[in-house]
Coordinates of C-alpha atoms and ligand atoms in Angstrom, one line a residue:
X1 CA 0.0 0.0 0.0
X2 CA 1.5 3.5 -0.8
X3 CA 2.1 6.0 2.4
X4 CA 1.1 9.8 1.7
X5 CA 2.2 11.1 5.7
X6 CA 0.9 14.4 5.9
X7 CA 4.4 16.5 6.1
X8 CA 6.0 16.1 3.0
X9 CA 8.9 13.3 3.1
X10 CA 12.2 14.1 2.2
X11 CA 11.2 17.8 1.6
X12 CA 14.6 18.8 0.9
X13 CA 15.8 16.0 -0.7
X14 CA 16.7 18.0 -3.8
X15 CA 18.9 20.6 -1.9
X16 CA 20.8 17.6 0.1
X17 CA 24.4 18.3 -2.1
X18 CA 23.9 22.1 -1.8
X19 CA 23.4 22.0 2.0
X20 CA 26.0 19.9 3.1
X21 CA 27.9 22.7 0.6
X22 CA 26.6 25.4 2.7
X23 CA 27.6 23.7 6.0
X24 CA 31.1 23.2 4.5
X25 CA 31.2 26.9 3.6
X26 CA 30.1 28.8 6.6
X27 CA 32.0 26.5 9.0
X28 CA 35.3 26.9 7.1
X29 CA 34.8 30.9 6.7
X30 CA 37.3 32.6 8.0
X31 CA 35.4 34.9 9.5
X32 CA 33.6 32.3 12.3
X33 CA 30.5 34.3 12.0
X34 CA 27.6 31.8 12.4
X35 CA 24.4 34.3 13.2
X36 CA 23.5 37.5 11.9
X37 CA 26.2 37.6 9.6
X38 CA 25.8 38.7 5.8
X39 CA 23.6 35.4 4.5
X40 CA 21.0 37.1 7.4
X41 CA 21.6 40.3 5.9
X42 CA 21.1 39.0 2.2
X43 CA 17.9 37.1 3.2
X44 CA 16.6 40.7 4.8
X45 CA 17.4 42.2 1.8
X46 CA 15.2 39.7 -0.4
X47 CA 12.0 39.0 1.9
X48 CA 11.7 43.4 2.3
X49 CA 12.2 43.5 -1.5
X50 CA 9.5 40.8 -2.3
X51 CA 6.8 42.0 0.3
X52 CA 8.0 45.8 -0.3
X53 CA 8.5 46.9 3.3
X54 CA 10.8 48.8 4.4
X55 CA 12.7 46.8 7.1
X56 CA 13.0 43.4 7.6
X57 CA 14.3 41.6 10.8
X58 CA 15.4 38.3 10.8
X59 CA 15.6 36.2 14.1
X60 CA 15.6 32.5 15.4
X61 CA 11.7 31.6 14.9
X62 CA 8.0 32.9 13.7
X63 CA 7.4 32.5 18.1
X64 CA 10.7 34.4 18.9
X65 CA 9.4 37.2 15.6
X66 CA 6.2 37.5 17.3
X67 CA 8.3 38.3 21.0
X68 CA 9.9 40.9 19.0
X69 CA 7.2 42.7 17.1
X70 CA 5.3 42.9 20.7
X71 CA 8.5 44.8 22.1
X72 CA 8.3 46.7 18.8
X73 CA 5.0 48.0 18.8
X74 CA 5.6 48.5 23.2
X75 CA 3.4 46.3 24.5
X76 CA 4.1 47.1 28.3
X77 CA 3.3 45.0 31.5
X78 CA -0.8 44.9 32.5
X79 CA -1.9 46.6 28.5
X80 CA -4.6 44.4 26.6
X81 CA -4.1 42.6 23.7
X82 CA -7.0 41.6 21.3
X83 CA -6.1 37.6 19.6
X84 CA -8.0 34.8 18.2
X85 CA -9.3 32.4 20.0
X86 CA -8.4 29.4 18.2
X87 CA -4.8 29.6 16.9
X88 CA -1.4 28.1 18.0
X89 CA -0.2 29.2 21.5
X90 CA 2.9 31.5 20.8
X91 CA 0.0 33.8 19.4
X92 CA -0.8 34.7 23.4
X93 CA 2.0 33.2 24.8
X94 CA 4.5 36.1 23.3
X95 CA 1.8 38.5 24.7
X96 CA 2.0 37.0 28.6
X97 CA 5.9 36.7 27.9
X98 CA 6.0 40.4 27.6
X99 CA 3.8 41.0 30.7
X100 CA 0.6 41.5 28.9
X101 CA -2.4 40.3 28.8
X102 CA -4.3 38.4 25.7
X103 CA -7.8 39.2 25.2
X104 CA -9.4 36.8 23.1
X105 CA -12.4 37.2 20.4
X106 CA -14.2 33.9 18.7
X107 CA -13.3 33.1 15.3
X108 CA -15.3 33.0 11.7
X109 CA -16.5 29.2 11.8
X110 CA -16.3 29.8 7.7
X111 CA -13.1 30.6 7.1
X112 CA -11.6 30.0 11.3
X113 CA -9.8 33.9 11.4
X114 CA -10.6 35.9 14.0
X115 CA -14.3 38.0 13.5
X116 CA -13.5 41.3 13.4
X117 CA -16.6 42.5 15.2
X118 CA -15.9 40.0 18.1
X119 CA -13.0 41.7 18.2
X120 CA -14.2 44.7 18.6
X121 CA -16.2 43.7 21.1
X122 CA -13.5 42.5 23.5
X123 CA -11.6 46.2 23.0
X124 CA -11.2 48.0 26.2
X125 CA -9.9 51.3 27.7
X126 CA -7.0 49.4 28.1
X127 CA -6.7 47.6 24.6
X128 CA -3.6 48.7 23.0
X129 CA -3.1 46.7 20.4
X130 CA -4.7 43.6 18.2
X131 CA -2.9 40.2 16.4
X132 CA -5.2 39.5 13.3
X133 CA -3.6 35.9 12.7
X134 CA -4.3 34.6 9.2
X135 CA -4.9 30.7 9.2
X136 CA -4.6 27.5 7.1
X137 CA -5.6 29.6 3.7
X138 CA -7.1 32.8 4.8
X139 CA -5.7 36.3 5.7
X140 CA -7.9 37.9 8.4
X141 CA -10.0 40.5 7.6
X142 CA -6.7 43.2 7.2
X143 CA -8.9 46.1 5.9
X144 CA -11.3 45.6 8.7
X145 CA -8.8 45.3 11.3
X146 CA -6.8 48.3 10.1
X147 CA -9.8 50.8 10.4
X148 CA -10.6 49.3 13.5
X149 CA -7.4 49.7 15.0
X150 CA -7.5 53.5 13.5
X151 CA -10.9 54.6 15.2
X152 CA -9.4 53.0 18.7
X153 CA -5.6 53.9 18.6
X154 CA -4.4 50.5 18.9
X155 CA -1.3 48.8 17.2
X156 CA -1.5 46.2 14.4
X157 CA 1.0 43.1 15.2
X158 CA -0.4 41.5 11.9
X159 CA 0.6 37.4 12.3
X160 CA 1.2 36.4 9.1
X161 CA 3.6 33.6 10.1
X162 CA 1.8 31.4 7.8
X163 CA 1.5 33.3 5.2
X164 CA 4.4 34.3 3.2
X165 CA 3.5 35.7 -0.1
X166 CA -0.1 35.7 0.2
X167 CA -1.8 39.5 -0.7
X168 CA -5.2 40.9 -0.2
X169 CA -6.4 43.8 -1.9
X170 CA -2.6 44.2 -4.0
X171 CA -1.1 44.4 -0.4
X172 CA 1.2 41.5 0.8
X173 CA 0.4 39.7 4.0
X174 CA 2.1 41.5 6.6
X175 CA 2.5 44.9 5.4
X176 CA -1.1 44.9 6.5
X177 CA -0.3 45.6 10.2
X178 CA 2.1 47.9 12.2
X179 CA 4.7 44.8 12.1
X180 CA 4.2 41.6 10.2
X181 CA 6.0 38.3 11.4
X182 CA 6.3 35.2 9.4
X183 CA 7.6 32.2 9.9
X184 CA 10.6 29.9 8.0
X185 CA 9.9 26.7 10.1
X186 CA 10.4 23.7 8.5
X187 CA 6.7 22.8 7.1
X188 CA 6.0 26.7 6.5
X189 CA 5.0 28.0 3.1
X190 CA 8.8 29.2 2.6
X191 CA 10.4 26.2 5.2
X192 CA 14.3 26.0 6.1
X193 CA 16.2 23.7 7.9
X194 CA 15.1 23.6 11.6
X195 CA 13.6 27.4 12.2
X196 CA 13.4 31.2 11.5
X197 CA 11.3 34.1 11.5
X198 CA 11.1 37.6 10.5
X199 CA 9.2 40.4 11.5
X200 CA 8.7 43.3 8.4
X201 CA 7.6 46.7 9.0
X202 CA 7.6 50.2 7.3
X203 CA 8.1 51.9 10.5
X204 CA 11.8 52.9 11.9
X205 CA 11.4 52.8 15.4
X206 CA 10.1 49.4 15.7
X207 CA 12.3 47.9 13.4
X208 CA 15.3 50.0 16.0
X209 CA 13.6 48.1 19.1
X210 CA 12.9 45.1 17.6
X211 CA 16.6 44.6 16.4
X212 CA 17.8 45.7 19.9
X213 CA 15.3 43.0 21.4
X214 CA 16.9 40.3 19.1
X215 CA 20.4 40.3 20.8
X216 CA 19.6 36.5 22.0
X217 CA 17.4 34.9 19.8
X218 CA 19.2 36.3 16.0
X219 CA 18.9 34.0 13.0
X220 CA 21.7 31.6 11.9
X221 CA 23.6 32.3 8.8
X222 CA 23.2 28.4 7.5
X223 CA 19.4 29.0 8.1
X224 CA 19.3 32.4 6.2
X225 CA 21.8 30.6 3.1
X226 CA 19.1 27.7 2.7
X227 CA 15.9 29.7 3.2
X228 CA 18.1 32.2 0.5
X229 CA 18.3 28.3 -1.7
X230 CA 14.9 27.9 -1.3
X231 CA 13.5 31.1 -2.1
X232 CA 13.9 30.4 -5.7
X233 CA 11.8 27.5 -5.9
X234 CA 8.9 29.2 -3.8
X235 CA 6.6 30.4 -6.3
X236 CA 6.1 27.2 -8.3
X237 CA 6.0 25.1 -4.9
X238 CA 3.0 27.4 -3.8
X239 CA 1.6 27.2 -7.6
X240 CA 1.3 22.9 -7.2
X241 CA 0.1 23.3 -3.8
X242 CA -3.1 25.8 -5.2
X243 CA -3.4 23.6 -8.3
X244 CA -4.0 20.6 -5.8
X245 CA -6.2 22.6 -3.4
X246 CA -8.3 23.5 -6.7
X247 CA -8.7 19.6 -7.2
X248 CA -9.8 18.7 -3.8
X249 CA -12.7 21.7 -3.8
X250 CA -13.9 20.4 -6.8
X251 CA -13.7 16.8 -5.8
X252 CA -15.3 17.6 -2.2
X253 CA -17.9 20.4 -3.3
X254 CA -20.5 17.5 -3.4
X255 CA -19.8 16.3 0.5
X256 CA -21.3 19.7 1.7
X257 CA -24.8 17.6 2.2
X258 CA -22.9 14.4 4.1
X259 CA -21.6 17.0 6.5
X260 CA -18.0 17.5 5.1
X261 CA -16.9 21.3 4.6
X262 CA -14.0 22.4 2.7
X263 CA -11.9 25.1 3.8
X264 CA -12.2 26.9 0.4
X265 CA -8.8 27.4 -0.3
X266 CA -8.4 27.8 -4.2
X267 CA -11.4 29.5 -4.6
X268 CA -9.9 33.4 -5.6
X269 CA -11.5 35.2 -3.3
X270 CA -9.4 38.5 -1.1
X271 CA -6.4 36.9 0.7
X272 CA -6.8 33.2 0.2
X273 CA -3.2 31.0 -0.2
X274 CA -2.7 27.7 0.3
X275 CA -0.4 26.3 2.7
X276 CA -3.0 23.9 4.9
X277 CA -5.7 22.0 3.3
X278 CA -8.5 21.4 5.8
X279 CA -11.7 20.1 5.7
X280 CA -14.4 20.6 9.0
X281 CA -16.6 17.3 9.4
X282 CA -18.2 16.1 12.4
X283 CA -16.6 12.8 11.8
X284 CA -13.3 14.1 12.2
X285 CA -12.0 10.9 13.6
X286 CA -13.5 8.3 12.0
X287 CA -12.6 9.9 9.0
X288 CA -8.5 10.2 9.9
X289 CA -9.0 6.6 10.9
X290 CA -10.5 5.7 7.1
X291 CA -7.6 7.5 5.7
X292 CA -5.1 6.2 8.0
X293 CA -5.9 3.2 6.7
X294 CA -5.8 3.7 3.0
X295 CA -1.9 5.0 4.3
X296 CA -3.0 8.9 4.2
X297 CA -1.5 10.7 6.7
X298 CA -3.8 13.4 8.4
X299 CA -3.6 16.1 11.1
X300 CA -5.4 18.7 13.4
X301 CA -4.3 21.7 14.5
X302 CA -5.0 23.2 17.9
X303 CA -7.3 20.6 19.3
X304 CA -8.1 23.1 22.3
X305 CA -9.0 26.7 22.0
X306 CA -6.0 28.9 23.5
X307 CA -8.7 30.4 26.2
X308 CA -9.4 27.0 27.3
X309 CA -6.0 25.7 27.7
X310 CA -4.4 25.5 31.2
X311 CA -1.3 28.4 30.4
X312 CA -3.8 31.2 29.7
X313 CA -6.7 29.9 32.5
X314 CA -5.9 33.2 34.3
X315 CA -7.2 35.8 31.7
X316 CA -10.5 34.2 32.0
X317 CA -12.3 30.9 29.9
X318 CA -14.9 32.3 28.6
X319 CA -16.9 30.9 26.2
X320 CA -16.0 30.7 22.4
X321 CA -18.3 28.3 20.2
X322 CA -17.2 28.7 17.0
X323 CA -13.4 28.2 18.1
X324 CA -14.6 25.1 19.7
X325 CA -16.1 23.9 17.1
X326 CA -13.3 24.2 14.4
X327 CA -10.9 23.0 17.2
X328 CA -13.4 19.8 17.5
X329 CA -13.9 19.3 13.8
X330 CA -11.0 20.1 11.5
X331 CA -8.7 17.8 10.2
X332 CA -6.1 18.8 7.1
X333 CA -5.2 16.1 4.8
X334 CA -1.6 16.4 2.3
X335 CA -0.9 19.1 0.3
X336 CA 2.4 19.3 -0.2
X337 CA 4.2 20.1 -3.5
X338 CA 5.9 17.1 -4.3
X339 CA 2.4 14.8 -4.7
X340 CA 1.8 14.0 -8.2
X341 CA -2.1 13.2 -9.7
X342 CA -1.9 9.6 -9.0
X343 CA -1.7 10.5 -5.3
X344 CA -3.9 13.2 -5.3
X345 CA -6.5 11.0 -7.4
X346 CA -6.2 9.0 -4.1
X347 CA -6.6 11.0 -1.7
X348 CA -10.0 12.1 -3.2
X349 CA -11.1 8.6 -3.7
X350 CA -10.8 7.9 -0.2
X351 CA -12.7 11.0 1.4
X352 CA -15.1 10.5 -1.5
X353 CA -15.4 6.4 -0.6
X354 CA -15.7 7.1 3.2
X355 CA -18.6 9.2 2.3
X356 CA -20.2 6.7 0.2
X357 CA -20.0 8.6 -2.8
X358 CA -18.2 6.5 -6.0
X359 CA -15.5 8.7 -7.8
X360 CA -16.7 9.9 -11.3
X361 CA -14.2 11.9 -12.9
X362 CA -11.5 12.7 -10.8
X363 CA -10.9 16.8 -11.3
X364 CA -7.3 17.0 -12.7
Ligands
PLP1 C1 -0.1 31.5 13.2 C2 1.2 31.2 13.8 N1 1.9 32.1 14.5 C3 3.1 31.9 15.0 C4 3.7 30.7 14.9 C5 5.1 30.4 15.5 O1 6.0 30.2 14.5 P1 7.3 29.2 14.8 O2 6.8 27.8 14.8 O3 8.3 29.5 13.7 O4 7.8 29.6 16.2 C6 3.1 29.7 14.1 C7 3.7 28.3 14.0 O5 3.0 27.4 13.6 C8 1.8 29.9 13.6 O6 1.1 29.0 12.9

């Protein structure tokens, strides 16, 4: 039977040679300089060119970018911070690292970004700031955020970790908010070897404090080479993963009426990319079991909304129904690049066959 694991096997397979290359290279420099050194200053040079902001700051992960965009935009001891319920924990963790306090607002149960006007909602006199947080294919709602954050005075720390070259409205993700942080972890849209992040923003002083705040957690110059490596392959990578995406909306389209939602994630519509494919079904195990079993790997994110989880008990549980209910029923099946039509033929027999529907033509 043929294995399709969710991550991508062997991702970097093709830039095996090159790396060892790049090991071989840095180590023997003269020069000893193994973080922020000149690949770090290259890779800054590229990702501010490609989004066009201003200043980019490279540092050790997407969690540790976040840390620094909430120093950069001065998020202070006891200040409020608006974020999304459902999401992965450095989201509020970064906040409480800093001494603040996350505030969080339920999520859309379409598309799973935060709801702007349940935002709103949870701005107070003390509110100074709010993390839109775009998810599995959707930016957040960045025109909606920025005039909110305009009629209340608050800073935009736009999370766009996991969405590198997305755009909405002509604008790339992250130039949306007052900083923008991405992610280069391994599985990210743009993944390196082991983990990096950068925070972009148009704005001099937070770039100042954010590279000031980096001292301890600066980005290696072998992650910065590779990510540099990788960047050239980047647009086609993301072109197969939407082509893909496109297949399994068509394919799944039908399943609406047995209960299985999509995430649409090739439809064009403002801000959609593709990095996760997820579906939301009530059957959310039974259904990872099926594939598990036809040797297709599957996996859910954030099981527990962040409010509910033990870390932020403090700031208050509350009650967020639509975050619990994507937390309870999503479930993201393979996406990656490197699977040819074969494999995603199968993939969409199987969903289709555990719904009891019999594959006509296969879109493709
Ligand atoms: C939305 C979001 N923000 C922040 C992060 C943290 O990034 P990293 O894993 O590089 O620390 C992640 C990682 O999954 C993420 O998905």
């Amino acid at each position: 039977m043929r294995t399709l694991p969710f991550f991508p096997p062997k991702a970097f397979a093709a830039e095996r040679r090159k790396t060892l290359e790049l090991v071989r290279r840095i180590g023997l420099d003269p020069a000893q300089r193994f973080a922020l050194g000149p690949a770090v200053a290259e890779l800054e040079r590229v990702i501010s060119e490609q989004i066009g902001a201003r200043h980019a700051v490279a540092c050790g992960s997407g969690s540790g970018a976040l840390d620094l965009a909430v120093a950069g935009v001065r998020i202070e001891p006891g200040d409020e911070v608006v974020v999304p319920a459902f999401g992965c924990q450095p989201i509020a963790g970064m906040i409480v690292g800093r001494g603040g306090v996350p505030v969080f607002a339920d999520v859309s149960a379409e598309t799973l970004v935060i709801d702007p006007d349940a935002a709103e909602a949870a701005i107070s006199p003390r509110t100074v700031a709010i993390v839109p947080t775009h998810i599995f294919c959707t930016m957040a709602d960045m025109p909606a955020f920025r005039a909110m954050a305009g009629r209340h005075g608050l800073a935009v720390v736009e999370d766009a970790a996991v969405a590198y070259g997305a755009s909405l409205d002509g604008l790339a993700a992250g130039r949306w908010g007052d900083a923008g942080v991405f992610s280069y972890a391994q599985f990210k849209p743009l993944g390196g070897i082991g983990e990096g992040g950068v925070v972009v923003t148009d704005d001099d002083e937070i770039a100042a404090r954010c590279r000031e705040s980096r001292r301890h957690h600066g980005m290696d110059e072998l992650t910065a080479r590779f990510l540099l490596l990788r960047h050239a392959g980047f647009t086609e990578r993301m072109r197969r993963k939407a082509e893909i995406a496109a297949r399994y909306d068509e394919a799944f389209a039908p399943l609406a009426e047995a209960g299985l939602v999509a995430l649409p994630s090739a439809v064009p519509a403002p801000g959609r990319f593709s990095h996760v494919y997820a579906v939301l079904t009530d059957r959310r195990d039974e259904l990872a079991e099926h594939l598990r079993a036809q040797g297709i790997g599957t996996h859910v994110y954030y099981p527990v909304p962040l409010p509910r989880q033990d870390a932020f008990a403090r700031f208050g549980r509350g009650l967020f129904p639509r975050a619990q209910a994507v937390c309870d029923r999503n479930l993201a099946i393979p996406v990656w690049p490197g699977l040819n039509d074969d494999e995603v033929a199968h993939v969409i027999r199987s969903v289709l066959a555990f719904h009891g529907v019999r594959p006509g033509r296969i879109p493709g």
